[in-house]
């Protein structure tokens, strides 16, 4: 009885001691913002909800990346049910600034920076046209406005995070008096960010961040990507997806011009599996998109082996496959696309176009004289029909005599012989019988036979 009482007291003490402990869940975004970081964010938020974490801590050190994926991360963080804290550990540039701005509280390490959110071309770093900047300005402004405002006694509005400052991070034309003129894009240092309300303090470590938040008794959990997460992130990278699309399209095209089922079809099916499986497992693609791809393959097979010629069935199959690939690039949880934003649609079309162009280039190279001979030998586009293999060839040399004049060497009833220059050839009179010595002209060459008419 005594031991039971002691055990009960220890249990009560343990429970009461743990009651004040907070669970902090940390998500590291220390790489280029893209499909991988978006997947990591989704998985981290799911895990944080399952663990019922009290605080989500986003450890940021990135120079930016894909705007589409950054917007998805931003939306997820804005809608997370618990407080979201950003720790800018050196860099939160471009898309990273958008993510930092979406967090409820921001702390920055000494010497770090945040801003420079102008949309640029990934190829050469040049600023994109104004319609892209306008979209980014609106996104930054809306994110700043999300954090609220207060109304003063004299009806003056005070924003917690001034939306104009968010726009100044995108467009150099935006002027904020006392902060920045129209000559440069805004990038904050920690002291500047604190002064203008875009950071809540400076910290040199995660522990110091939590100390500023008066969180002393806590346990830490962190999302650690598995090899599966990294593989899926790699396969959903836009560049990799473009290559997979190239193999799918190129493989199907080459299979249409190859006898039997061989390497092209195997390559196309493997690429299709690597393309659709990751986006299906991550919930990006709905099952109907994969079903649409299968229907397209079935229609093409029907066109090849059942329906004569090439018509509606083949065209419908190509359309189904193309649409399934394009829709697979858009986060599509339902049969509609009403939730998809314009940026995601344009991105999917761009990736599909890139894959198609790569496929055209690859097909041209592989079937040209520069391509590998072992591939060219197996395509009927370049198959050599040899007499030794049973193919009968027709000598087209006499076709050069069409329009030439000569004379009949023998009577032509209607077949006979004619002399053209120094050559004596077999010929057939087109109309009537001709006597030897009649002047004739060659009118055509068909079925390995010259046809002549009297002049």
mmCIF file of N, CA and C in Angstrom, residues 167-219:
data_model
loop_
_atom_site.group_PDB
_atom_site.id
_atom_site.type_symbol
_atom_site.label_atom_id
_atom_site.label_comp_id
_atom_site.label_asym_id
_atom_site.label_seq_id
_atom_site.Cartn_x
_atom_site.Cartn_y
_atom_site.Cartn_z
ATOM 1 N N UNK A 167 5.486 45.783 -50.533
ATOM 2 C CA UNK A 167 5.566 46.061 -51.972
ATOM 3 C C UNK A 167 6.938 46.598 -52.355
ATOM 4 N N UNK A 168 7.551 47.380 -51.475
ATOM 5 C CA UNK A 168 8.873 47.947 -51.767
ATOM 6 C C UNK A 168 9.941 46.870 -51.867
ATOM 7 N N UNK A 169 9.698 45.711 -51.273
ATOM 8 C CA UNK A 169 10.636 44.600 -51.420
ATOM 9 C C UNK A 169 10.602 44.011 -52.821
ATOM 10 N N UNK A 170 9.533 44.311 -53.575
ATOM 11 C CA UNK A 170 9.360 43.765 -54.920
ATOM 12 C C UNK A 170 9.702 44.786 -55.995
ATOM 13 N N UNK A 171 9.228 46.010 -55.811
ATOM 14 C CA UNK A 171 9.287 47.020 -56.869
ATOM 15 C C UNK A 171 10.049 48.255 -56.383
ATOM 16 N N UNK A 172 11.059 48.636 -57.120
ATOM 17 C CA UNK A 172 11.865 49.806 -56.745
ATOM 18 C C UNK A 172 11.097 51.113 -56.905
ATOM 19 N N UNK A 173 9.981 51.080 -57.613
ATOM 20 C CA UNK A 173 9.203 52.300 -57.816
ATOM 21 C C UNK A 173 8.373 52.678 -56.589
ATOM 22 N N UNK A 174 8.215 51.718 -55.661
ATOM 23 C CA UNK A 174 7.431 51.985 -54.450
ATOM 24 C C UNK A 174 8.300 52.772 -53.464
ATOM 25 N N UNK A 175 7.780 53.905 -53.031
ATOM 26 C CA UNK A 175 8.512 54.787 -52.116
ATOM 27 C C UNK A 175 7.876 54.725 -50.729
ATOM 28 N N UNK A 176 8.703 54.519 -49.703
ATOM 29 C CA UNK A 176 8.256 54.567 -48.312
ATOM 30 C C UNK A 176 9.047 55.679 -47.642
ATOM 31 N N UNK A 177 8.408 56.827 -47.335
ATOM 32 C CA UNK A 177 9.142 57.969 -46.756
ATOM 33 C C UNK A 177 9.905 57.569 -45.499
ATOM 34 N N UNK A 178 11.149 57.999 -45.448
ATOM 35 C CA UNK A 178 11.985 57.710 -44.304
ATOM 36 C C UNK A 178 12.656 56.360 -44.344
ATOM 37 N N UNK A 179 12.269 55.512 -45.314
ATOM 38 C CA UNK A 179 12.849 54.179 -45.406
ATOM 39 C C UNK A 179 13.571 53.950 -46.729
ATOM 40 N N UNK A 180 12.885 54.186 -47.838
ATOM 41 C CA UNK A 180 13.487 53.867 -49.133
ATOM 42 C C UNK A 180 12.891 54.770 -50.206
ATOM 43 N N UNK A 181 13.739 55.119 -51.186
ATOM 44 C CA UNK A 181 13.282 55.939 -52.299
ATOM 45 C C UNK A 181 12.998 55.036 -53.508
ATOM 46 N N UNK A 182 12.947 55.641 -54.695
ATOM 47 C CA UNK A 182 12.586 54.890 -55.899
ATOM 48 C C UNK A 182 13.802 54.437 -56.699
ATOM 49 N N UNK A 183 14.935 54.267 -56.039
ATOM 50 C CA UNK A 183 16.155 53.886 -56.761
ATOM 51 C C UNK A 183 16.567 52.441 -56.525
ATOM 52 N N UNK A 184 15.958 51.770 -55.558
ATOM 53 C CA UNK A 184 16.406 50.406 -55.267
ATOM 54 C C UNK A 184 15.264 49.594 -54.650
ATOM 55 N N UNK A 185 15.440 48.284 -54.702
ATOM 56 C CA UNK A 185 14.503 47.361 -54.070
ATOM 57 C C UNK A 185 14.896 47.196 -52.607
ATOM 58 N N UNK A 186 13.913 47.077 -51.739
ATOM 59 C CA UNK A 186 14.161 47.059 -50.299
ATOM 60 C C UNK A 186 14.666 45.709 -49.810
ATOM 61 N N UNK A 187 15.728 45.750 -49.020
ATOM 62 C CA UNK A 187 16.218 44.593 -48.266
ATOM 63 C C UNK A 187 16.516 45.057 -46.849
ATOM 64 N N UNK A 188 15.944 44.348 -45.858
ATOM 65 C CA UNK A 188 16.082 44.741 -44.456
ATOM 66 C C UNK A 188 17.307 44.114 -43.805
ATOM 67 N N UNK A 189 17.970 44.893 -42.952
ATOM 68 C CA UNK A 189 18.885 44.353 -41.949
ATOM 69 C C UNK A 189 18.044 44.060 -40.706
ATOM 70 N N UNK A 190 18.566 43.319 -39.729
ATOM 71 C CA UNK A 190 17.764 43.023 -38.533
ATOM 72 C C UNK A 190 17.273 44.282 -37.812
ATOM 73 N N UNK A 191 18.147 45.280 -37.610
ATOM 74 C CA UNK A 191 17.736 46.488 -36.893
ATOM 75 C C UNK A 191 16.661 47.253 -37.662
ATOM 76 N N UNK A 192 16.817 47.328 -38.990
ATOM 77 C CA UNK A 192 15.802 48.014 -39.800
ATOM 78 C C UNK A 192 14.474 47.275 -39.737
ATOM 79 N N UNK A 193 14.532 45.943 -39.835
ATOM 80 C CA UNK A 193 13.297 45.154 -39.797
ATOM 81 C C UNK A 193 12.572 45.328 -38.463
ATOM 82 N N UNK A 194 13.339 45.381 -37.361
ATOM 83 C CA UNK A 194 12.728 45.579 -36.047
ATOM 84 C C UNK A 194 12.104 46.973 -35.955
ATOM 85 N N UNK A 195 12.829 47.972 -36.457
ATOM 86 C CA UNK A 195 12.336 49.349 -36.385
ATOM 87 C C UNK A 195 11.033 49.525 -37.144
ATOM 88 N N UNK A 196 10.903 48.870 -38.288
ATOM 89 C CA UNK A 196 9.721 49.052 -39.122
ATOM 90 C C UNK A 196 8.676 47.949 -38.943
ATOM 91 N N UNK A 197 8.824 47.135 -37.921
ATOM 92 C CA UNK A 197 7.786 46.173 -37.570
ATOM 93 C C UNK A 197 7.799 44.885 -38.358
ATOM 94 N N UNK A 198 8.865 44.621 -39.114
ATOM 95 C CA UNK A 198 8.920 43.393 -39.905
ATOM 96 C C UNK A 198 9.701 42.283 -39.195
ATOM 97 N N UNK A 199 10.269 42.588 -38.056
ATOM 98 C CA UNK A 199 10.899 41.585 -37.200
ATOM 99 C C UNK A 199 10.597 41.957 -35.760
ATOM 100 N N UNK A 200 10.541 40.924 -34.917
ATOM 101 C CA UNK A 200 10.177 41.141 -33.518
ATOM 102 C C UNK A 200 11.378 41.106 -32.585
ATOM 103 N N UNK A 201 12.554 40.882 -33.146
ATOM 104 C CA UNK A 201 13.742 40.887 -32.316
ATOM 105 C C UNK A 201 14.898 40.182 -32.996
ATOM 106 N N UNK A 202 16.068 40.236 -32.343
ATOM 107 C CA UNK A 202 17.251 39.535 -32.830
ATOM 108 C C UNK A 202 17.538 38.348 -31.925
ATOM 109 N N UNK A 203 18.034 37.280 -32.545
ATOM 110 C CA UNK A 203 18.386 36.081 -31.782
ATOM 111 C C UNK A 203 19.518 35.379 -32.514
ATOM 112 N N UNK A 204 20.372 34.714 -31.731
ATOM 113 C CA UNK A 204 21.512 34.021 -32.315
ATOM 114 C C UNK A 204 21.321 32.514 -32.377
ATOM 115 N N UNK A 205 20.229 32.041 -31.818
ATOM 116 C CA UNK A 205 19.978 30.595 -31.818
ATOM 117 C C UNK A 205 18.490 30.345 -31.624
ATOM 118 N N UNK A 206 18.091 29.108 -31.851
ATOM 119 C CA UNK A 206 16.693 28.726 -31.632
ATOM 120 C C UNK A 206 16.334 28.875 -30.165
ATOM 121 N N UNK A 207 17.256 28.492 -29.289
ATOM 122 C CA UNK A 207 17.002 28.624 -27.843
ATOM 123 C C UNK A 207 16.738 30.079 -27.472
ATOM 124 N N UNK A 208 17.493 30.992 -28.072
ATOM 125 C CA UNK A 208 17.302 32.406 -27.770
ATOM 126 C C UNK A 208 15.976 32.915 -28.317
ATOM 127 N N UNK A 209 15.563 32.397 -29.481
ATOM 128 C CA UNK A 209 14.259 32.758 -30.030
ATOM 129 C C UNK A 209 13.160 32.390 -29.049
ATOM 130 N N UNK A 210 13.214 31.164 -28.534
ATOM 131 C CA UNK A 210 12.190 30.706 -27.597
ATOM 132 C C UNK A 210 12.256 31.463 -26.281
ATOM 133 N N UNK A 211 13.461 31.864 -25.882
ATOM 134 C CA UNK A 211 13.602 32.652 -24.655
ATOM 135 C C UNK A 211 12.914 34.002 -24.807
ATOM 136 N N UNK A 212 13.046 34.629 -26.000
ATOM 137 C CA UNK A 212 12.361 35.891 -26.254
ATOM 138 C C UNK A 212 10.844 35.725 -26.186
ATOM 139 N N UNK A 213 10.375 34.518 -26.490
ATOM 140 C CA UNK A 213 8.936 34.245 -26.458
ATOM 141 C C UNK A 213 8.475 33.767 -25.089
ATOM 142 N N UNK A 214 9.397 33.817 -24.092
ATOM 143 C CA UNK A 214 9.102 33.358 -22.734
ATOM 144 C C UNK A 214 8.733 31.884 -22.696
ATOM 145 N N UNK A 215 9.333 31.118 -23.586
ATOM 146 C CA UNK A 215 9.135 29.667 -23.587
ATOM 147 C C UNK A 215 10.407 29.039 -23.034
ATOM 148 N N UNK A 216 10.385 28.681 -21.778
ATOM 149 C CA UNK A 216 11.561 28.123 -21.123
ATOM 150 C C UNK A 216 11.463 26.615 -20.962
ATOM 151 N N UNK A 217 10.254 26.139 -20.724
ATOM 152 C CA UNK A 217 10.042 24.705 -20.513
ATOM 153 C C UNK A 217 9.425 24.134 -21.787
ATOM 154 N N UNK A 218 10.241 23.470 -22.578
ATOM 155 C CA UNK A 218 9.733 22.981 -23.867
ATOM 156 C C UNK A 218 10.476 21.719 -24.285
ATOM 157 N N UNK A 219 9.860 20.998 -25.199
ATOM 158 C CA UNK A 219 10.514 19.877 -25.880
ATOM 159 C C UNK A 219 10.495 20.189 -27.372
#
